[in-house]
Short mmCIF file of C-alpha atoms in Angstrom, two decimals:
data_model
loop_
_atom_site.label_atom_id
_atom_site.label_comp_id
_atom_site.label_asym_id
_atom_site.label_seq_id
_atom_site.Cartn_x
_atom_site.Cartn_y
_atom_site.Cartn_z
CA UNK A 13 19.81 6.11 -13.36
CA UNK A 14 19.80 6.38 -16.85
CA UNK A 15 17.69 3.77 -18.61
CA UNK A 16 18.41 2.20 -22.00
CA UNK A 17 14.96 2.23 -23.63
CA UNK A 18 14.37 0.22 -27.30
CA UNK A 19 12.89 2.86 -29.93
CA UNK A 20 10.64 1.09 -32.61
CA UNK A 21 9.40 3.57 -35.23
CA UNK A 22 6.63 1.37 -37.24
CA UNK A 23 5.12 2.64 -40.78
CA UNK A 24 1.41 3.21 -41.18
CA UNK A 25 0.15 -0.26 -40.76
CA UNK A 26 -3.13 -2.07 -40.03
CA UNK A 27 -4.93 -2.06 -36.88
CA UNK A 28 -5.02 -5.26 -35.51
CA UNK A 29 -1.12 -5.64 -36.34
CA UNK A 30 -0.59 -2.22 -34.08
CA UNK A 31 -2.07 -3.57 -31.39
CA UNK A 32 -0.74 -6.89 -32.15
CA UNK A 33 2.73 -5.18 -32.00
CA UNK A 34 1.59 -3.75 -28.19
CA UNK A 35 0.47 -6.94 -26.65
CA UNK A 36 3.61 -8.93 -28.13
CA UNK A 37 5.86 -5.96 -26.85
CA UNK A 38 4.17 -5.75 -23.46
CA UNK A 39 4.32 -9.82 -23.05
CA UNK A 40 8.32 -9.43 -23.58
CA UNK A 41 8.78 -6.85 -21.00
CA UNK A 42 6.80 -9.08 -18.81
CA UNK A 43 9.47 -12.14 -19.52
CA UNK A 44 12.57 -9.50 -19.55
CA UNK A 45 11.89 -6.30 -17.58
CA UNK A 46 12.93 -4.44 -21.48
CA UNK A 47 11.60 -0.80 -21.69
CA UNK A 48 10.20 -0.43 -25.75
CA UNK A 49 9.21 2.73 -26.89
CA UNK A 50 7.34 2.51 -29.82
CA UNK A 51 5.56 5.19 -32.79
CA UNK A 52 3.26 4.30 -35.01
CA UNK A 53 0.41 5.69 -37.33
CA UNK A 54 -2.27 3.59 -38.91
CA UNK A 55 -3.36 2.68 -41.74
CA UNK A 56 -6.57 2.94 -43.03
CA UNK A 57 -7.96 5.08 -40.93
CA UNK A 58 -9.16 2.94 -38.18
CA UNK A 59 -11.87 3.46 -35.31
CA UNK A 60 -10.11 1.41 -31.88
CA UNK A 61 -12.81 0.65 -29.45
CA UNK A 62 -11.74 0.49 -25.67
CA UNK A 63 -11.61 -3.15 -24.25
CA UNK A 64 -14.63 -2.64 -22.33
CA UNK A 65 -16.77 -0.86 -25.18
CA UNK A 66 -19.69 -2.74 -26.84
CA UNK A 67 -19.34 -2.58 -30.46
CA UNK A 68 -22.62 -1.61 -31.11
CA UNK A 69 -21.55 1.41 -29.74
CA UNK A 70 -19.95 2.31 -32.81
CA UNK A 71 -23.36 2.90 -34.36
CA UNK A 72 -23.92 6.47 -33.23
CA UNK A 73 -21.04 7.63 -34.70
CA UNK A 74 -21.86 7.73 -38.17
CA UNK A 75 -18.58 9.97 -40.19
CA UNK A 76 -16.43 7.01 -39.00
CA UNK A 77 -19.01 3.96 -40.00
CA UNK A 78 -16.70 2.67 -43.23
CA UNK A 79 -13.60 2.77 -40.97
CA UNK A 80 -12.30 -0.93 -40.14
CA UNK A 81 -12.80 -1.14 -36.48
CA UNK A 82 -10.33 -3.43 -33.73
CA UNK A 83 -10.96 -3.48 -30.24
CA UNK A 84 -7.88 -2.45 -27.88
CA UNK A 85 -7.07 -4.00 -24.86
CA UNK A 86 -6.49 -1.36 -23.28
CA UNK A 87 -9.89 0.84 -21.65
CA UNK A 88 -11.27 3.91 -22.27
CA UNK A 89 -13.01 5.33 -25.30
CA UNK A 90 -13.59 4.74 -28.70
CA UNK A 91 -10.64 6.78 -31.15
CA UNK A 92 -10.43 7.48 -34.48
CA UNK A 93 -6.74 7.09 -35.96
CA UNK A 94 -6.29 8.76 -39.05
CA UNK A 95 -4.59 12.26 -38.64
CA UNK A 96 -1.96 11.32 -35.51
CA UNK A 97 1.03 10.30 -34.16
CA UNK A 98 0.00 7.21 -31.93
CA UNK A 99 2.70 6.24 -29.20
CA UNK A 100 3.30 2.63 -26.61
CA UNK A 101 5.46 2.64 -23.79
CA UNK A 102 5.72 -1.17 -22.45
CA UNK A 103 8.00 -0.96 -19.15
CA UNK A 104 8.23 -3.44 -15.99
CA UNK A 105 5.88 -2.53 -13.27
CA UNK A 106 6.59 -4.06 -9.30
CA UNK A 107 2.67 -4.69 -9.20
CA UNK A 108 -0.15 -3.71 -11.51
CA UNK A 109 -1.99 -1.80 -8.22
CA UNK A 110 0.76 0.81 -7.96
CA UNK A 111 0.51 4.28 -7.55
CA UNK A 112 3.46 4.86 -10.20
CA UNK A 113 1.45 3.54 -12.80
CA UNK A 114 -1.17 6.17 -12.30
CA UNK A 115 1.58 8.83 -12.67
CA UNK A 116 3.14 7.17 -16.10
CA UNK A 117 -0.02 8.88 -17.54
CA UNK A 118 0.97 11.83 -16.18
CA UNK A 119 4.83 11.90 -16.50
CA UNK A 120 4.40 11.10 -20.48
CA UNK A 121 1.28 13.93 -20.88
CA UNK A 122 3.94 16.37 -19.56
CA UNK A 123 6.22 15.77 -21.88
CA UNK A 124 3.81 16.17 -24.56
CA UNK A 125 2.79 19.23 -23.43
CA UNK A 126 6.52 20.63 -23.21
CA UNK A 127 7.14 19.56 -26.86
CA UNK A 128 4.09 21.04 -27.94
CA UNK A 129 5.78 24.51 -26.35
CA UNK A 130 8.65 24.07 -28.31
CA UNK A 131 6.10 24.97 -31.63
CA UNK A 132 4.49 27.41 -29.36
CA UNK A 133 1.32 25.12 -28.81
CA UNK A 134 -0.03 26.05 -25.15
CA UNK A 135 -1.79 22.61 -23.78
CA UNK A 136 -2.69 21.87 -20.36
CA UNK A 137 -3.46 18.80 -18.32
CA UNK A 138 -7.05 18.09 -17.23
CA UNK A 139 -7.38 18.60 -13.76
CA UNK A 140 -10.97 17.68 -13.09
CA UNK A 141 -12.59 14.80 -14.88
CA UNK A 142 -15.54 15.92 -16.88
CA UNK A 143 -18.98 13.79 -15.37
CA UNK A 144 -21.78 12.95 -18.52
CA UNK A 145 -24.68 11.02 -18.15
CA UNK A 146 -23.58 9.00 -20.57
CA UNK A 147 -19.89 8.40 -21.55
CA UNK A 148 -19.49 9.58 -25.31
CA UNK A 149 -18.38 7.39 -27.29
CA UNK A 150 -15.14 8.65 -28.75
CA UNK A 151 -12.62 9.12 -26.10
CA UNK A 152 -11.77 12.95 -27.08
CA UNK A 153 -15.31 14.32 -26.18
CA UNK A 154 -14.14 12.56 -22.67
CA UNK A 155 -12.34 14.29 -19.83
CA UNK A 156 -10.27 12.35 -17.77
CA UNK A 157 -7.85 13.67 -15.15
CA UNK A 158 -4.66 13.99 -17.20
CA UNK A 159 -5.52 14.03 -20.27
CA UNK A 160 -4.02 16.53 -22.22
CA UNK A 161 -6.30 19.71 -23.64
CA UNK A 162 -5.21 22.93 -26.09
CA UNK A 163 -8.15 25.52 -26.03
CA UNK A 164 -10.47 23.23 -24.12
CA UNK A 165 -10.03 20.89 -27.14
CA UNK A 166 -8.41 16.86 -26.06
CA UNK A 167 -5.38 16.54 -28.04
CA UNK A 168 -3.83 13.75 -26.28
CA UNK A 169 -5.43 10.81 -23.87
CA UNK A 170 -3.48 7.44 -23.12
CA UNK A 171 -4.95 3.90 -21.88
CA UNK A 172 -3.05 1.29 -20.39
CA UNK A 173 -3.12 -2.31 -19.88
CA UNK A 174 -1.83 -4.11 -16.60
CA UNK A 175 -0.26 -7.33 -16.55
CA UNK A 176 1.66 -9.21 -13.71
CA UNK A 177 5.42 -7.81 -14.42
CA UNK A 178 4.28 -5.32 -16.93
CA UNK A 179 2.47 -2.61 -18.22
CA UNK A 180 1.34 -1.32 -21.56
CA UNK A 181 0.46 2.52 -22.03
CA UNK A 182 -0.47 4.00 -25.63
CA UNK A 183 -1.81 6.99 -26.48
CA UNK A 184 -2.84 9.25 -29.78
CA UNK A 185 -1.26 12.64 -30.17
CA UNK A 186 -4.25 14.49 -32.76
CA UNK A 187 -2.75 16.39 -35.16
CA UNK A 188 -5.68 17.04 -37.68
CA UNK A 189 -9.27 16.98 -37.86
CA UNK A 190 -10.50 13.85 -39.63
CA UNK A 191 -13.15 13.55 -42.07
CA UNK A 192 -14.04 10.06 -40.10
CA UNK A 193 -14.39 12.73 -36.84
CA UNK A 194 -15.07 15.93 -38.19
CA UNK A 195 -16.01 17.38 -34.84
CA UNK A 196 -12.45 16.50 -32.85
CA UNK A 197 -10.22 19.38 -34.08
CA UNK A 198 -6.27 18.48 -33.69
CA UNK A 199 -3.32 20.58 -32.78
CA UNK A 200 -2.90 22.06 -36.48
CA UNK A 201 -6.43 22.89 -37.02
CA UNK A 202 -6.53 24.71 -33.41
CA UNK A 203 -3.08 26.84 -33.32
CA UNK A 204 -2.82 27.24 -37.29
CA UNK A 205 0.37 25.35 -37.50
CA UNK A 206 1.70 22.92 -39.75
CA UNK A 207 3.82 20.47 -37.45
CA UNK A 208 4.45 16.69 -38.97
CA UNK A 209 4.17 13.53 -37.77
CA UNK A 210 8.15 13.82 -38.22
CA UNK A 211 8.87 16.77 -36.51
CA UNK A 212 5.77 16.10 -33.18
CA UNK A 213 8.43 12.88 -32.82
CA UNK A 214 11.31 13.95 -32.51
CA UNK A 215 10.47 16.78 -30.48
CA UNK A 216 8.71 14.42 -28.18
CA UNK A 217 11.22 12.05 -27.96
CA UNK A 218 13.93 14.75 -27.07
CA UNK A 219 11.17 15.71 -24.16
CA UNK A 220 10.52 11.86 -23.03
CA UNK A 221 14.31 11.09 -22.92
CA UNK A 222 14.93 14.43 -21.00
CA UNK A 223 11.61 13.76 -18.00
CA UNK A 224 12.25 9.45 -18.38
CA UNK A 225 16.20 9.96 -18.21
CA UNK A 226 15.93 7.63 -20.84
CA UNK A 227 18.49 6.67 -23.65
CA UNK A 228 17.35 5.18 -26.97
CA UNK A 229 18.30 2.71 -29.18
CA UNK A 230 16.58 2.18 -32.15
CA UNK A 231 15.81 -1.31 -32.65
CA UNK A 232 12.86 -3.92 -34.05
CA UNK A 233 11.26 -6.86 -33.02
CA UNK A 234 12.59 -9.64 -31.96
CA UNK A 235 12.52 -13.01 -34.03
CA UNK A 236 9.75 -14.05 -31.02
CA UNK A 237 8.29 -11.13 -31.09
CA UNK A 238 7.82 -11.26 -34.32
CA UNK A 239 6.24 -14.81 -34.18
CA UNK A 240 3.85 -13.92 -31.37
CA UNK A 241 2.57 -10.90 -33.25
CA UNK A 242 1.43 -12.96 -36.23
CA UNK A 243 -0.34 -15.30 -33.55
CA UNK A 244 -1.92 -12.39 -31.39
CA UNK A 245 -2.89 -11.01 -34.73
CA UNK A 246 -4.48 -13.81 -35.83
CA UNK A 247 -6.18 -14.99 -33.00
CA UNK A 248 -7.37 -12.07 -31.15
CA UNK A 249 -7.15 -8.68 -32.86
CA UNK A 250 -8.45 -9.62 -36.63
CA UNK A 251 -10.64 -12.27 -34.85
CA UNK A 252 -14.32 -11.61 -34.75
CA UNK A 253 -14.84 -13.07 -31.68
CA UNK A 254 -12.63 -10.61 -30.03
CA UNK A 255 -14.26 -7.52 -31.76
CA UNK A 256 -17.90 -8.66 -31.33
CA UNK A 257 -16.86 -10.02 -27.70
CA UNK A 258 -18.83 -7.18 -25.91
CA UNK B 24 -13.94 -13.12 7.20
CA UNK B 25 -11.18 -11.54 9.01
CA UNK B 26 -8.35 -10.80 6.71
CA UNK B 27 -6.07 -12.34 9.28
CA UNK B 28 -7.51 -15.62 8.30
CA UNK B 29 -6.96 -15.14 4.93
CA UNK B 30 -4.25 -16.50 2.79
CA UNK B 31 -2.56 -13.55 -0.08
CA UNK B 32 -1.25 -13.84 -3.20
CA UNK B 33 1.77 -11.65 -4.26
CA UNK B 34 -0.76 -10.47 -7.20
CA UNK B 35 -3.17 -9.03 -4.20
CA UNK B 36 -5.80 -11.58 -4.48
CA UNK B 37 -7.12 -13.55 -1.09
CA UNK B 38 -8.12 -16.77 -1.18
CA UNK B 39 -10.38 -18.25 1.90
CA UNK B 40 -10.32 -22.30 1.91
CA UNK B 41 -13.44 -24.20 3.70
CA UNK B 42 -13.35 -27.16 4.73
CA UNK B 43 -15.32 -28.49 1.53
CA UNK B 44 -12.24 -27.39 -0.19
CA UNK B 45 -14.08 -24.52 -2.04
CA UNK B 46 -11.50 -21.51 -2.21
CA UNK B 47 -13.21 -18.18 -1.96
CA UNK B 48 -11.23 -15.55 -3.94
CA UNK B 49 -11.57 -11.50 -3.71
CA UNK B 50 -9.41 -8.49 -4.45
CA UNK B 51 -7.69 -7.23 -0.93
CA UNK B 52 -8.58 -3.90 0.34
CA UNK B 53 -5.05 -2.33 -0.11
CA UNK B 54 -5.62 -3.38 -4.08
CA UNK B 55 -8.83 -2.05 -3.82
CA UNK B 56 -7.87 1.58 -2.17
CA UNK B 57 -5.37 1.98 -5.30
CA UNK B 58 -8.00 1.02 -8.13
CA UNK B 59 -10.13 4.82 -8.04
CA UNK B 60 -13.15 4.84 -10.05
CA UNK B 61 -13.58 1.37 -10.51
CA UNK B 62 -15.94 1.09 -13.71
CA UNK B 63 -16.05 -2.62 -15.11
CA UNK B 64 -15.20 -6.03 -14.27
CA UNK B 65 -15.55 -9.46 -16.05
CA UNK B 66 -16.06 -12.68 -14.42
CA UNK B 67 -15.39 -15.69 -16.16
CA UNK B 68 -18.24 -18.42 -16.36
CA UNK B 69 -19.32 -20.98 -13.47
CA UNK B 70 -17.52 -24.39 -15.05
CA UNK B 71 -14.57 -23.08 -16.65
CA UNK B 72 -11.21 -23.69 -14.76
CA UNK B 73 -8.88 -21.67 -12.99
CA UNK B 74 -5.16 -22.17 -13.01
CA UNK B 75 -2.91 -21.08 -10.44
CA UNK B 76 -1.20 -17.96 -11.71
CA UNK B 77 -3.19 -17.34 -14.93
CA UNK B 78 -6.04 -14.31 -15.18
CA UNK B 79 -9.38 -15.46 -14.21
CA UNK B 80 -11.00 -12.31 -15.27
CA UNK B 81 -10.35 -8.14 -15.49
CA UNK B 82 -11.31 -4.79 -14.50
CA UNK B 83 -11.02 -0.85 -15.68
CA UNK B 84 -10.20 1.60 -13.40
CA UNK B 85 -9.34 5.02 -15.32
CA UNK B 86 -8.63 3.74 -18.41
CA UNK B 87 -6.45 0.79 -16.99
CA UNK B 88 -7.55 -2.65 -17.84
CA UNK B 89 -5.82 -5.16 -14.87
CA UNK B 90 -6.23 -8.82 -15.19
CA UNK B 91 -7.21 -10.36 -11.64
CA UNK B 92 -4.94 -13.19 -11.10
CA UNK B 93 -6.42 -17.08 -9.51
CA UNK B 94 -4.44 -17.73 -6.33
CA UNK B 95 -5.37 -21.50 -7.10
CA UNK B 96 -6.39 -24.45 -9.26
CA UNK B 97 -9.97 -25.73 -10.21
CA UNK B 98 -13.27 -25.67 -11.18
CA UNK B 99 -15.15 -21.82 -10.82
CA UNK B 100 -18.49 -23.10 -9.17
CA UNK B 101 -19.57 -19.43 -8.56
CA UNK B 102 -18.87 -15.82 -9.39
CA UNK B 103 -20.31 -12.99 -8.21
CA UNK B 104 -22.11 -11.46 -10.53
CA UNK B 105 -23.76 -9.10 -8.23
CA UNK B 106 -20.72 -7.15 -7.84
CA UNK B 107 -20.32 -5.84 -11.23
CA UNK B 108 -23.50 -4.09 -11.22
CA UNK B 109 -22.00 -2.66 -7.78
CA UNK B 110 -18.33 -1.85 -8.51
CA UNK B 111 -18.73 0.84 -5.97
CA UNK B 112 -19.26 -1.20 -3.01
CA UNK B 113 -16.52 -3.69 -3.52
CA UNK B 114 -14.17 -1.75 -1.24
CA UNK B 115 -17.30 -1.27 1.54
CA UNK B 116 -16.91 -5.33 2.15
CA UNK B 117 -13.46 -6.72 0.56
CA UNK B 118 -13.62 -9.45 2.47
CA UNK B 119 -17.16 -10.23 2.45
CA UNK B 120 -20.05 -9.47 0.04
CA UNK B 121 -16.92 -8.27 -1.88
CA UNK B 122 -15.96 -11.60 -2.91
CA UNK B 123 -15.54 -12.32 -6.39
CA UNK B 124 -15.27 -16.66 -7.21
CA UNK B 125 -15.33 -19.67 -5.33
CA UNK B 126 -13.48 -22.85 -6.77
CA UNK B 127 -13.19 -26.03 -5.96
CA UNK B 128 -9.91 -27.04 -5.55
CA UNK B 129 -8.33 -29.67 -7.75
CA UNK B 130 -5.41 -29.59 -5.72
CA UNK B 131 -3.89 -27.66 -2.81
CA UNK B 132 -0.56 -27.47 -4.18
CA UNK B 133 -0.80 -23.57 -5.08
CA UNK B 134 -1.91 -22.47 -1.74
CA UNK B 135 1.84 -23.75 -0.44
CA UNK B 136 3.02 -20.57 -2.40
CA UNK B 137 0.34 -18.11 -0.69
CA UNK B 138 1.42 -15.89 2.14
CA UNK B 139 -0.17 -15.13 5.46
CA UNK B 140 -1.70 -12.29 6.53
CA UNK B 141 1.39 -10.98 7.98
CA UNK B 142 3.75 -11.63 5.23
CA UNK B 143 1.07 -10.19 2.75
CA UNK B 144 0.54 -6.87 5.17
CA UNK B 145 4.88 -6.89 4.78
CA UNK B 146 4.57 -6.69 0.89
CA UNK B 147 2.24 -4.02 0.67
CA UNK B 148 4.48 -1.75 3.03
CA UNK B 149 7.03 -2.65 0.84
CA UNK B 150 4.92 -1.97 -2.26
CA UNK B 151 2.92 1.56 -0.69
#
């Protein structure tokens, strides 16, 4: 059955109102059982930590030490957003253990990876997780099952964050090499190809609402929403508590 | 513990009540078999309070952060720290050395709204 899905398409923005934006979205699907599909970019460039990270971890990676850092609540590595398209899907969930939520990873990497073919970009999904001593620090020198690779090179990798009713996935589609991550090539650099942030969109989205069975309607945040994001801003994601919490 | 003594909550938490009204709480083992590559967990502290319904603490598993849900209301009096250092062996014991708090109840009004093992194995072959 077809599902109506809310499409938010945010400018560049800071990043502890991005993730603000996540955790209000993801706390309204939990009260309403909505479906928001959101893009958004970031601005500056930003280093996100994952929820579990300590943030002294940041310290070996020197190109991105004058990048404002917030820590995600979602897990998973470090990322540098400066050069992407960064994506959240909040939808209900019947109970945070399920296998479907595994497979959301999944379902949205393969629609990534059949827009990508559309610009003749061959990417694959990771099918054995790399093992390291020590987990690197930015999540695109990690392998995870699933994540999404173009010449052996992560493109793609998504995190997610479980609550009762609901669950939050977002993910960062590289585009470009940084100069705040010189060594994580993106999609351009690799295939020689000069695909916007405009056109990686709305390719994906015609993929997502093709594999979801999805139909969009663009829309914004509601008046709560909008209420709660100022308040989750506030207190948790600009909050150095929360970024020094680990 | 058997886990037909147990008492579930819908959020796949199972509490065990004593008779000194201390509630042991873990994560059930059909949770557990679901959450692969279990890699961190955070326990809140002994003297803060749990509330019925309202995340007492969180793990990763594959990039998925999950709160972990209290089945009741009260005072934490113990978590089990030992466990995090051991993620691995929570699903060798779910029911035993994998517990994760105790709390002392400040009432028992929550546990009316927990299901028996029966009703809780019903769920999860609803859920699997």
């Amino acid at each position: 059955m077809t599902q109506i899905v809310r499409l938010i398409t945010d400018p560049p923005s800071a990043g502890s109102w991005n993730m603000a934006v996540d955790q209000a979205i993801l706390e309204s699907a939990n009260e309403t059982g909505s479906v928001t599909l959101r893009f958004y970019q970031w601005t500056p460039a930003t280093v996100s930590l994952g929820y579990f990270q300590s943030l002294e971890s940041r310290d070996a990676h020197e190109p991105s030490a004058e990048c404002p850092i917030v820590r995600r609540a979602t897990g998973g590595g470090a990322i540098v957003h400066d050069r992407e398209l960064t994506y959240s899907l909040c939808v209900p969930s019947r109970s945070r253990w399920a296998d479907e939520n595994q497979t959301l990873y999944t379902k949205m990497h393969s629609a990534l990876i059949a827009c990508l073919s559309t610009f003749n970009v061959t990417a694959t999904l990771v099918e054995q997780p790399a093992e390291f001593a020590v987990e690197p620090f930015l999540c695109f020198e990690r392998r995870a099952v699933g994540d999404v690779v173009c010449q052996n090179y992560k493109i793609c990798g998504s995190a997610q964050r479980r609550i009762d009713k609901s669950i939050l996935q977002h993910g960062s589609i590289l585009l470009a090499k940084s100069e705040s991550a010189p060594e994580l090539p993106g999609i351009n650099d690799l295939e020689n190809k000069s695909i916007s942030i405009d056109e990686l969109q709305q390719q994906l989205l015609t993929q997502i609402r093709q594999s979801f069975d999805f139909e969009f309607e663009f829309g914004e945040l509601s008046s709560s929403e909008n209420a709660k994001v100022g308040e989750i801003q506030r207190n948790r994601f600009q909050s150095e508590a929360w970024t020094a919490k680990r | 513990m058997k886990p037909e003594d147990l008492l579930y909550a819908e959020t796949h938490e199972w509490v065990h009540v004593g008779d000194d009204d201390v509630a042991t709480i873990g994560i059930s083992a059909f949770a557990l078999e679901q959450l692969t590559d279990l890699v961190f967990m955070e326990l809140p502290s002994v003297g803060d309070m749990a509330t019925a319904g309202e995340a007492f603490g969180e793990v990763e598993s594959v990039k998925a952060v999950s709160n972990l849900y209290s089945p009741v209301d009260g005072e934490i009096i113990d978590a089990n720290t030992e466990i995090v250092d051991n993620l691995e062996s929570l699903g060798d014991d779910p029911y035993g050395a994998g517990w994760i708090i105790k709390v002392k109840l400040s009432s028992r009004d929550a546990l009316d709204k927990l299901m028996d093992h029966a009703a809780y194995e019903k769920q999860c072959a609803e859920e699997a």
